Every structure is written in C-alpha cells, then in structure tokens.
Amino acid sequence: MPDINRVAPDSAGAYQRAQRSRHDASTPAARAGAPGSPETGGRTDSVSLSTGAQGLQQALAAAMAAPDVREDVVASLQEQVESDAYQFPSDEALAEALLRGA
C-alpha cells in the first residue's frame, strides 16, 4: 500500500495544472465546454478556505522556504571542533538520545 505521508502537498496541484494545460491545448471542440463558456451556462467552480486552513497554508509555505541546514549552528560547532573546545558526548549519552528519539 502506498505511503500517503510521502505525497508532496503540492503534487495534486501540479497534476491538475498539467491536465488543465493539456486540456487547454487540445482541439476547439474540447475547449467548448470550458468553465464560463456558453455550453456550461457561464458557471464556474470556486472554493474558499477557512481561516485555519489559510493559516496552515501560510505555515507550510514558511516551512518550505526555510533552509534545510542552520548554517549559524553548523559554523559554531565547526569552530568549537577545530579549536578543540567541543566536548563530544559519551557513547552512552548518544545511545540514550537515539532511544529517546532526540
């Protein structure tokens, strides 16, 4: 069974855009039933998001824009390691952290 958690949030939108562009590039007969055309009675579909959904969408956009690596933390640790100031944790402390999921 496919893992739905691995589906990117924007993959459905990308698929829909690709389908729409294929549809738009097709024959005039296929475009005759497009939203807003006389054949559909001028109706168009619309959607509105709740305030919570809009906030979630903004949070997702901010998370996607954030860097994957915190360069300031990496630089600080690199300086400590190079100057022999960094105290490496013991094997036991590392094992405990792994078991805790930290």
Tab-separated table of C-alpha atoms in Angstrom:
chain	number	residue	atom	x	y	z
A	1	MET	CA	0.000	0.000	0.000
A	2	PRO	CA	1.479	3.424	-0.910
A	3	ASP	CA	2.531	5.691	1.940
A	4	ILE	CA	0.338	8.813	1.707
A	5	ASN	CA	2.677	10.740	4.018
A	6	ARG	CA	5.297	10.775	1.279
A	7	VAL	CA	2.994	12.635	-1.137
A	8	ALA	CA	4.138	16.238	-1.519
A	9	PRO	CA	1.488	18.823	-0.550
A	10	ASP	CA	1.572	20.452	-3.970
A	11	SER	CA	1.679	17.282	-6.102
A	12	ALA	CA	-2.093	17.263	-6.688
A	13	GLY	CA	-1.968	20.883	-7.827
A	14	ALA	CA	0.889	20.133	-10.209
A	15	TYR	CA	-1.060	17.210	-11.662
A	16	GLN	CA	-4.167	19.362	-12.096
A	17	ARG	CA	-2.177	22.148	-13.783
A	18	ALA	CA	-0.643	19.641	-16.193
A	19	GLN	CA	-4.052	18.198	-17.008
A	20	ARG	CA	-5.525	21.677	-17.467
A	21	SER	CA	-2.729	22.765	-19.810
A	22	ARG	CA	-3.202	19.585	-21.847
A	23	HIS	CA	-6.919	20.283	-21.994
A	24	ASP	CA	-6.364	23.927	-22.994
A	25	ALA	CA	-4.006	22.888	-25.768
A	26	SER	CA	-6.481	20.400	-27.214
A	27	THR	CA	-8.986	20.955	-30.006
A	28	PRO	CA	-11.509	23.832	-30.018
A	29	ALA	CA	-14.285	21.257	-29.619
A	30	ALA	CA	-12.771	20.125	-26.320
A	31	ARG	CA	-12.395	23.746	-25.167
A	32	ALA	CA	-16.066	24.462	-25.922
A	33	GLY	CA	-17.109	23.053	-22.539
A	34	ALA	CA	-14.606	25.175	-20.577
A	35	PRO	CA	-15.853	26.952	-17.423
A	36	GLY	CA	-17.580	30.202	-18.230
A	37	SER	CA	-18.402	29.182	-21.803
A	38	PRO	CA	-21.985	29.308	-23.094
A	39	GLU	CA	-22.150	25.494	-23.049
A	40	THR	CA	-21.740	25.453	-19.247
A	41	GLY	CA	-24.197	28.275	-18.677
A	42	GLY	CA	-21.408	30.642	-17.580
A	43	ARG	CA	-20.944	28.754	-14.297
A	44	THR	CA	-17.543	28.370	-12.716
A	45	ASP	CA	-16.408	26.376	-9.723
A	46	SER	CA	-14.939	28.132	-6.706
A	47	VAL	CA	-13.511	27.211	-3.349
A	48	SER	CA	-12.920	29.168	-0.156
A	49	LEU	CA	-10.546	28.151	2.622
A	50	SER	CA	-11.294	28.536	6.303
A	51	THR	CA	-9.100	30.816	8.389
A	52	GLY	CA	-7.458	27.757	9.938
A	53	ALA	CA	-6.705	26.259	6.528
A	54	GLN	CA	-5.266	29.576	5.330
A	55	GLY	CA	-3.025	29.697	8.410
A	56	LEU	CA	-1.893	26.136	7.776
A	57	GLN	CA	-1.137	27.002	4.150
A	58	GLN	CA	0.955	30.004	5.268
A	59	ALA	CA	2.816	27.879	7.830
A	60	LEU	CA	3.564	25.260	5.180
A	61	ALA	CA	4.872	27.934	2.806
A	62	ALA	CA	7.120	29.337	5.557
A	63	ALA	CA	8.445	25.868	6.402
A	64	MET	CA	9.152	25.122	2.749
A	65	ALA	CA	11.030	28.443	2.414
A	66	ALA	CA	13.193	27.804	5.500
A	67	PRO	CA	16.708	26.490	4.891
A	68	ASP	CA	17.323	22.791	5.446
A	69	VAL	CA	20.573	23.495	7.322
A	70	ARG	CA	21.016	26.038	10.103
A	71	GLU	CA	24.311	27.461	8.902
A	72	ASP	CA	24.859	29.500	12.083
A	73	VAL	CA	24.713	26.361	14.251
A	74	VAL	CA	26.970	24.431	11.868
A	75	ALA	CA	29.535	27.265	11.833
A	76	SER	CA	29.534	27.485	15.630
A	77	LEU	CA	30.029	23.743	16.049
A	78	GLN	CA	32.736	23.701	13.392
A	79	GLU	CA	34.656	26.442	15.240
A	80	GLN	CA	34.361	24.525	18.522
A	81	VAL	CA	35.584	21.281	16.939
A	82	GLU	CA	38.508	22.975	15.183
A	83	SER	CA	39.618	24.707	18.397
A	84	ASP	CA	39.236	21.503	20.453
A	85	ALA	CA	36.634	23.245	22.631
A	86	TYR	CA	33.795	20.897	21.707
A	87	GLN	CA	33.110	18.149	24.222
A	88	PHE	CA	31.903	15.075	22.368
A	89	PRO	CA	29.111	13.212	24.174
A	90	SER	CA	29.866	9.760	25.507
A	91	ASP	CA	28.703	6.671	23.637
A	92	GLU	CA	26.117	6.077	26.356
A	93	ALA	CA	24.718	9.594	26.042
A	94	LEU	CA	24.445	9.179	22.271
A	95	ALA	CA	22.686	5.826	22.658
A	96	GLU	CA	20.231	7.288	25.179
A	97	ALA	CA	19.483	10.227	22.884
A	98	LEU	CA	18.828	7.847	19.998
A	99	LEU	CA	16.495	5.751	22.128
A	100	ARG	CA	14.615	8.865	23.271
A	101	GLY	CA	14.250	9.968	19.653
A	102	ALA	CA	16.053	13.245	20.310
